[in-house]
XYZ file of C-alpha atoms in Angstrom:
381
model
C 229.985 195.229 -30.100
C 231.569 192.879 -32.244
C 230.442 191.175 -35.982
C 228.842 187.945 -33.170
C 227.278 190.264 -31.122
C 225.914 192.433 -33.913
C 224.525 188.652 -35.667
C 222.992 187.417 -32.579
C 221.084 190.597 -31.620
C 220.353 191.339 -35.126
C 218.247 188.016 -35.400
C 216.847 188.477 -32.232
C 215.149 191.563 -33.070
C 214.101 190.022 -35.931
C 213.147 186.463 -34.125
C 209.630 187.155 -33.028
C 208.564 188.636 -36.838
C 210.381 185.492 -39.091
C 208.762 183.161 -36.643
C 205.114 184.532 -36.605
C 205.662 184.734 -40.376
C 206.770 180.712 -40.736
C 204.969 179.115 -38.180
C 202.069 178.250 -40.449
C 200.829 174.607 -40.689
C 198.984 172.453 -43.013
C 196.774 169.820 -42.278
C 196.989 168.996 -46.457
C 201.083 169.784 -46.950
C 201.445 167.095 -43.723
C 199.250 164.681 -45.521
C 200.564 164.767 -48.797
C 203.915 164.015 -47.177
C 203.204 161.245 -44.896
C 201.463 160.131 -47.976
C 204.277 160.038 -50.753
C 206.728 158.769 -48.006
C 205.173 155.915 -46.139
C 203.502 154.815 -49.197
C 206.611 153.869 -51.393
C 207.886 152.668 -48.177
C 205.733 149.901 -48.356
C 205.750 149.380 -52.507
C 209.802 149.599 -52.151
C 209.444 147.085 -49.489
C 207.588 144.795 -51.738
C 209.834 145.136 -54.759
C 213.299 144.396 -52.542
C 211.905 140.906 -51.508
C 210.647 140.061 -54.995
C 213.998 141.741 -56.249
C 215.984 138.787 -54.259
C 214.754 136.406 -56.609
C 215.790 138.118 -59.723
C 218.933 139.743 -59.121
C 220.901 141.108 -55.892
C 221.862 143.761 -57.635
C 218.386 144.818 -58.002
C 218.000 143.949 -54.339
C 220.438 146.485 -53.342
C 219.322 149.104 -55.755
C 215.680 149.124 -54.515
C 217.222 149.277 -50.297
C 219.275 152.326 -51.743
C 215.855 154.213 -52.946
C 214.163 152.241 -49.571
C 217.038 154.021 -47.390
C 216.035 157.080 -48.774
C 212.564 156.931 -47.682
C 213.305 155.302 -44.177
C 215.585 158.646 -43.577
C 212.561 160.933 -44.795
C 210.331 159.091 -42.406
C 212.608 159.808 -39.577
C 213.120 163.532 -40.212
C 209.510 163.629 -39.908
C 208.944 161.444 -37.474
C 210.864 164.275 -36.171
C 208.914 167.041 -37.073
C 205.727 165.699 -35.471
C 207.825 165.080 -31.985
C 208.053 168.989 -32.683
C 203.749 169.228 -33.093
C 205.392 171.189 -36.346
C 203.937 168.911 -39.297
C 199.930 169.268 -38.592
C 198.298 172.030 -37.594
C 196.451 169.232 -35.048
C 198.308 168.124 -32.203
C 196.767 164.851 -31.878
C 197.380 164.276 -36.181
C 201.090 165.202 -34.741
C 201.047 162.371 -32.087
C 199.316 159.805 -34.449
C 201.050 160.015 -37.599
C 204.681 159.920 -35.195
C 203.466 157.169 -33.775
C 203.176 155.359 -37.229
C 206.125 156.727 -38.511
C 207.725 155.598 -35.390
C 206.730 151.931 -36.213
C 208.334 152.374 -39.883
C 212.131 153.758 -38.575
C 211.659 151.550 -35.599
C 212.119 153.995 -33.161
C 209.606 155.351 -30.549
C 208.393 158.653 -31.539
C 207.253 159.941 -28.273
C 209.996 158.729 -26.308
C 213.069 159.905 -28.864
C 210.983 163.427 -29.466
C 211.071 164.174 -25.290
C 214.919 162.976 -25.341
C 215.223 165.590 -28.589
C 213.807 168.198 -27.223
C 216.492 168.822 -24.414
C 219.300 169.064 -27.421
C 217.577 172.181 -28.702
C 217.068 173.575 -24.994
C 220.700 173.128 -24.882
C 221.739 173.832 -28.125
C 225.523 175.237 -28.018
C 226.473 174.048 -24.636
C 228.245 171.196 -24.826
C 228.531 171.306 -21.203
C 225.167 169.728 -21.026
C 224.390 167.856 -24.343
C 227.457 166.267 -26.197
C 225.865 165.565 -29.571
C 224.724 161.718 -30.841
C 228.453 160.606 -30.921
C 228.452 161.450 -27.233
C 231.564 163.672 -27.770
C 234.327 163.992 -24.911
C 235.798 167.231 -23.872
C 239.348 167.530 -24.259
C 240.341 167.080 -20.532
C 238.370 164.058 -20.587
C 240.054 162.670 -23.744
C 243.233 163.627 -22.478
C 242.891 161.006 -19.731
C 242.521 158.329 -22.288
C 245.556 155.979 -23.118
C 246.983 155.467 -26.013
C 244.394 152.267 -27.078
C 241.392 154.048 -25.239
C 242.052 156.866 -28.139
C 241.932 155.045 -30.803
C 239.028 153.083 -29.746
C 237.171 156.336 -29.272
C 237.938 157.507 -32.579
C 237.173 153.689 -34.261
C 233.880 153.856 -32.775
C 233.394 157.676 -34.791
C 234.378 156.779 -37.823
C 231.885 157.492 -40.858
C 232.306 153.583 -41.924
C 230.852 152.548 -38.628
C 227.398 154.379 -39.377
C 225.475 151.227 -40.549
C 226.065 149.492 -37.243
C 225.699 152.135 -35.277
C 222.560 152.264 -37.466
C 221.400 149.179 -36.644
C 221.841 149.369 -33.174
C 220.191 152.755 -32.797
C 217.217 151.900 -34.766
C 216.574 147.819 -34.924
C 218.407 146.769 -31.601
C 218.791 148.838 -28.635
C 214.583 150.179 -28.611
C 214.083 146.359 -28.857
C 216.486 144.841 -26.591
C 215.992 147.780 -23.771
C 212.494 147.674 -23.843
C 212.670 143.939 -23.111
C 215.485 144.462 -20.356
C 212.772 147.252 -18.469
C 210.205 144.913 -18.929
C 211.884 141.686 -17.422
C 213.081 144.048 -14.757
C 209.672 145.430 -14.253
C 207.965 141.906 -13.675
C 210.246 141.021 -11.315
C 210.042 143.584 -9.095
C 206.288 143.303 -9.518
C 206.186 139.874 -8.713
C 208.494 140.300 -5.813
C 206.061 142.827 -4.395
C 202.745 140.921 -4.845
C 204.706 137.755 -2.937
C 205.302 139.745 0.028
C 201.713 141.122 0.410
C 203.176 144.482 -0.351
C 200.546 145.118 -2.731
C 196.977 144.450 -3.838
C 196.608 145.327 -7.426
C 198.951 145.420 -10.346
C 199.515 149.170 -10.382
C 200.873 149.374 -6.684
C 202.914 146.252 -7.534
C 204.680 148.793 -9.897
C 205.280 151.383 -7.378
C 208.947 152.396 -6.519
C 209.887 150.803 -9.779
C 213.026 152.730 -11.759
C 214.600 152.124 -14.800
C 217.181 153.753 -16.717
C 214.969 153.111 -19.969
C 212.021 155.379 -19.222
C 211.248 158.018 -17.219
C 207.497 157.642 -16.524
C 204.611 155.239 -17.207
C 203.690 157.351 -20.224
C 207.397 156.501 -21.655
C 206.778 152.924 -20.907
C 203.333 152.800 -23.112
C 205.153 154.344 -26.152
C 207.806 152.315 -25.909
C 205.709 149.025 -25.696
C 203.190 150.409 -28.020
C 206.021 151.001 -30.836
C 207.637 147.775 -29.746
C 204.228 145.629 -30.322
C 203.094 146.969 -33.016
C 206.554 146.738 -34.857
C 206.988 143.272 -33.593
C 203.962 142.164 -34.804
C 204.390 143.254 -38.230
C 207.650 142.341 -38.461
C 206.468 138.989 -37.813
C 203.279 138.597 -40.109
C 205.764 139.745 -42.754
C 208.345 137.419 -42.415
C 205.834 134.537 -42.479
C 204.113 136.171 -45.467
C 207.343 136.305 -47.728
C 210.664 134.955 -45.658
C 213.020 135.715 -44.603
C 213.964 138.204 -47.400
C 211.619 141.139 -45.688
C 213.791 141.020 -42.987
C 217.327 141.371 -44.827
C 216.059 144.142 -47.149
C 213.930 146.137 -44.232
C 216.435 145.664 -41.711
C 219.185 146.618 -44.210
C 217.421 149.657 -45.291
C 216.650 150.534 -41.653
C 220.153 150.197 -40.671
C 221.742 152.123 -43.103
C 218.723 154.673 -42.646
C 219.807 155.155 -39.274
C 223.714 155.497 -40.291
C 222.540 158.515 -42.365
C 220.313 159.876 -39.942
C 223.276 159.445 -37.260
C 225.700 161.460 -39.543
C 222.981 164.143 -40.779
C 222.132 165.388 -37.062
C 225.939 164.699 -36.070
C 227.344 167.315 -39.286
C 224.774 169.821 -38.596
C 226.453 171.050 -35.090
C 230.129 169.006 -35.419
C 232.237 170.761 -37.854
C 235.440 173.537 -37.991
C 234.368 176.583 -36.101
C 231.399 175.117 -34.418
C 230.677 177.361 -31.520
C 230.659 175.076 -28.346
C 230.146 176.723 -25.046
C 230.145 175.901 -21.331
C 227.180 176.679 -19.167
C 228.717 180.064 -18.366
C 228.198 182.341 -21.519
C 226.202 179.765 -23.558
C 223.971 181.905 -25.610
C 221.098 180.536 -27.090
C 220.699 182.571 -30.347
C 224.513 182.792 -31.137
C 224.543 178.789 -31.515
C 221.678 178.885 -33.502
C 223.764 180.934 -36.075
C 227.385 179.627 -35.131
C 226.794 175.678 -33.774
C 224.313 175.176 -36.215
C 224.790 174.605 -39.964
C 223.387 175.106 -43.108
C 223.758 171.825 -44.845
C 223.492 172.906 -48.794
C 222.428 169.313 -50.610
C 221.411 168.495 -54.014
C 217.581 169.214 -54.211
C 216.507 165.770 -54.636
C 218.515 164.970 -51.089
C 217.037 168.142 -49.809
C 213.775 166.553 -50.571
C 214.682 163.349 -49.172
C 215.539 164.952 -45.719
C 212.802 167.192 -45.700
C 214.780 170.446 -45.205
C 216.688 169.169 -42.168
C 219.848 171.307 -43.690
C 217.906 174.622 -43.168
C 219.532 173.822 -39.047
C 219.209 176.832 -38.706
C 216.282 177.919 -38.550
C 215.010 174.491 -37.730
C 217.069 175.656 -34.066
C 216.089 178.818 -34.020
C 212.716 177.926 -33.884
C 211.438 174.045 -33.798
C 207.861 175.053 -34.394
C 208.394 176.196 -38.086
C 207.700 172.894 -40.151
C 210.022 171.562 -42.636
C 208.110 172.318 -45.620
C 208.564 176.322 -45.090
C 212.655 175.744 -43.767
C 213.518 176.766 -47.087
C 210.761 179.877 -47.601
C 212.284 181.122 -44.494
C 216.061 180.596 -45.037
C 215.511 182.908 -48.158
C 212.941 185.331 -46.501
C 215.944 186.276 -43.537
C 219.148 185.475 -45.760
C 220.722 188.520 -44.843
C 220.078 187.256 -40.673
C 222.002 184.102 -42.432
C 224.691 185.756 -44.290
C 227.315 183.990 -41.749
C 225.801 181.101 -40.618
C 228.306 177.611 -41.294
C 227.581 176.042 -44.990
C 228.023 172.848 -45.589
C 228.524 170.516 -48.491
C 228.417 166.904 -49.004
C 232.019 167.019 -49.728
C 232.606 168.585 -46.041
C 230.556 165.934 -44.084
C 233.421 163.101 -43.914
C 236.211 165.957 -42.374
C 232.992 167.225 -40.066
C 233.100 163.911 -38.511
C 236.071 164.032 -37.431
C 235.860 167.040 -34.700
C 234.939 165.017 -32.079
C 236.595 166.704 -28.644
C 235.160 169.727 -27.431
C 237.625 171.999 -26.390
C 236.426 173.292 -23.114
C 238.723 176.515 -23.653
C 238.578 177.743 -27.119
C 235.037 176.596 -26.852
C 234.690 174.979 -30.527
C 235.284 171.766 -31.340
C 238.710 169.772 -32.683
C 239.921 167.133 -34.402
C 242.540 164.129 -32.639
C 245.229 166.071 -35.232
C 244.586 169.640 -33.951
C 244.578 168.186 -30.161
C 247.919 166.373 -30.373
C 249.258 169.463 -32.052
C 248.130 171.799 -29.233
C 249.828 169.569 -26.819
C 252.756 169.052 -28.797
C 253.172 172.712 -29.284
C 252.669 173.249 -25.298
C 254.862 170.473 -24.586
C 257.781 172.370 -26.604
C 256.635 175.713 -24.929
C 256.831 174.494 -21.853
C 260.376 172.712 -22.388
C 261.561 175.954 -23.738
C 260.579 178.201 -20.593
C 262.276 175.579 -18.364
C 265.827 176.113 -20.498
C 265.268 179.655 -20.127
């Protein structure tokens, strides 16, 4: 058995006894958070559109600390897609809800999406990560323009668009595009007699954008609600609630994108097909520990401790950190991370199917350079 195999079964012994002892939640700890994180949403909020007529410079100071908060609210928005922040499952469903309407995003909807990345966790076979990673026979087929295009589009300094359109556009724009769709083919329907009341007229309906009617009332829910705020704000103060929220949002969302992206996409990472894929070994070898600053530790709500967040999706945030320390010796090997690593993280985006980790563009034109001159050397021999 090697040092992996000695790891993984070491922490699987041990998974049943650090989960019973971390599952714990609190009604109060959940409340306390949602409290001192939507609140100074809404007071930051505030200040940023008085800020813009005073000084921009103010302005962009208070969407810095606004960002901050709009990331926290997603991480756990997150958690309660989990039904790991309250102890009550429908306090879980509520308060997501709301937080979805704050990051934009609907909760329900995302958290179903979410949970097949940890049922697949490691195999990158079957989840590719939110920068929708190629493997390396697939990138190999690109050309030379198609490569660098794929790499553009990865690049740390594209976050805040990718940002916005992960978080203000796209939940907007496709929920509008099912919808359309949707009346139509209801419409169509009732004009050919093919149905009597509005819910057959929806039968046989299918959309890429949801998967069931349930989907569909999140989605429009979130979309209404946000919509409708959105609105009564602007007409309350202008068009400056718009440019510091959707700012904020957008550059939320770039962090948010690069936090989940870091945690599995770095040197090392183990990335396995479907044959072999091991669920506990990419807990502690495709998942990192991403060591922060406390006060960004705070900010994120313990989203570093991947670990055990992976291991087990049911301990909440608030006792990541108890249980990190509780197990360290399970943890002695797993991946740390620093700020300073996240930018060269980002760039391992191919999965390479046969040393199953992933690489960087260097590290794949150098294995095919040094194949190419292996290969030229066997034919001159």
């Amino acid at each position: 058995m090697n040092s992996r195999e000695r790891d993984t079964q070491a922490l699987k012994n041990k998974k049943n006894e650090l989960v019973s002892n971390f599952v714990g939640r609190s009604n109060l700890k959940a409340t306390l958070q949602t409290l001192n994180t939507l609140v100074p949403v809404l007071l930051l909020t505030a200040a940023g559109v008085a800020s813009t007529s005073v000084s921009y410079w103010l302005t962009a100071g208070i969407i810095v600390l606004l960002t901050l908060f709009l990331l926290r609210s997603f991480v756990l928005l997150h958690d309660c897609g989990h039904n790991a922040m309250f102890a009550n499952p429908k306090l879980n469903s509520a308060v997501g809800f709301v937080f979805g309407v704050f990051c934009g995003m609907p909760q329900y909807v995302w958290s179903r999406h979410h949970d097949y990345h940890h049922s697949t966790n490691g195999n990158w076979n079957k989840y590719r990560g939110p920068l929708a990673v190629l493997s390396a026979s697939e990138y190999a087929q690109l050309n030379d323009k198609q490569k660098r295009g794929y790499a553009r589009q990865r690049r740390i300094w594209m976050g805040p668009l990718a940002g916005f359109l992960y978080f203000v556009f796209n939940p907007r724009f496709t929920w509008m595009k099912g919808s359309v769709a949707l009346i139509r083919h209801m419409v169509k329907r009732i004009q050919q007699g093919d149905a009597r009341s509005l819910s057959a007229a929806a039968e046989g309906f299918e959309t890429p954008y949801w998967d069931n009617w349930k989907e569909f009332r999140h989605i429009t829910g979130n979309n209404l609600v946000l919509l409708t705020c959105w609105t009564l704000a602007t007409l309350a103060f202008g068009p400056a609630f718009l440019l510091v929220y959707v700012t904020a949002l957008s550059l939320a969302g770039a962090s948010g994108i690069i936090l989940f992206t870091v945690q599995h996409n770095f040197e090392g990472s183990y990335a396995s097909g479907d044959e072999g894929w091991d669920y506990h070994t990419a807990a502690l070898e495709g998942t990192s520990y991403l060591k922060l600053p406390r006060v960004l530790h705070w900010f994120t709500a313990d989203i570093g401790y991947h670990h055990i967040h992976h291991l087990s999706a049911r301990i909440p945030n608030y006792l990541l950190r108890d249980c990190h320390h509780a197990y360290k010796d399970l943890f002695r090997n797993v991946p740390r991370l620093t700020l300073k690593d996240v930018p060269r993280s980002m760039q391992y985006i191919i999965w390479d199917e046969d040393a199953q980790t992933l690489i960087t563009q260097a590290q794949f034109e150098e294995r095919n350079l040094n194949n190419s001159v292996e290969g030229a050397a066997g034919s001159a021999a």
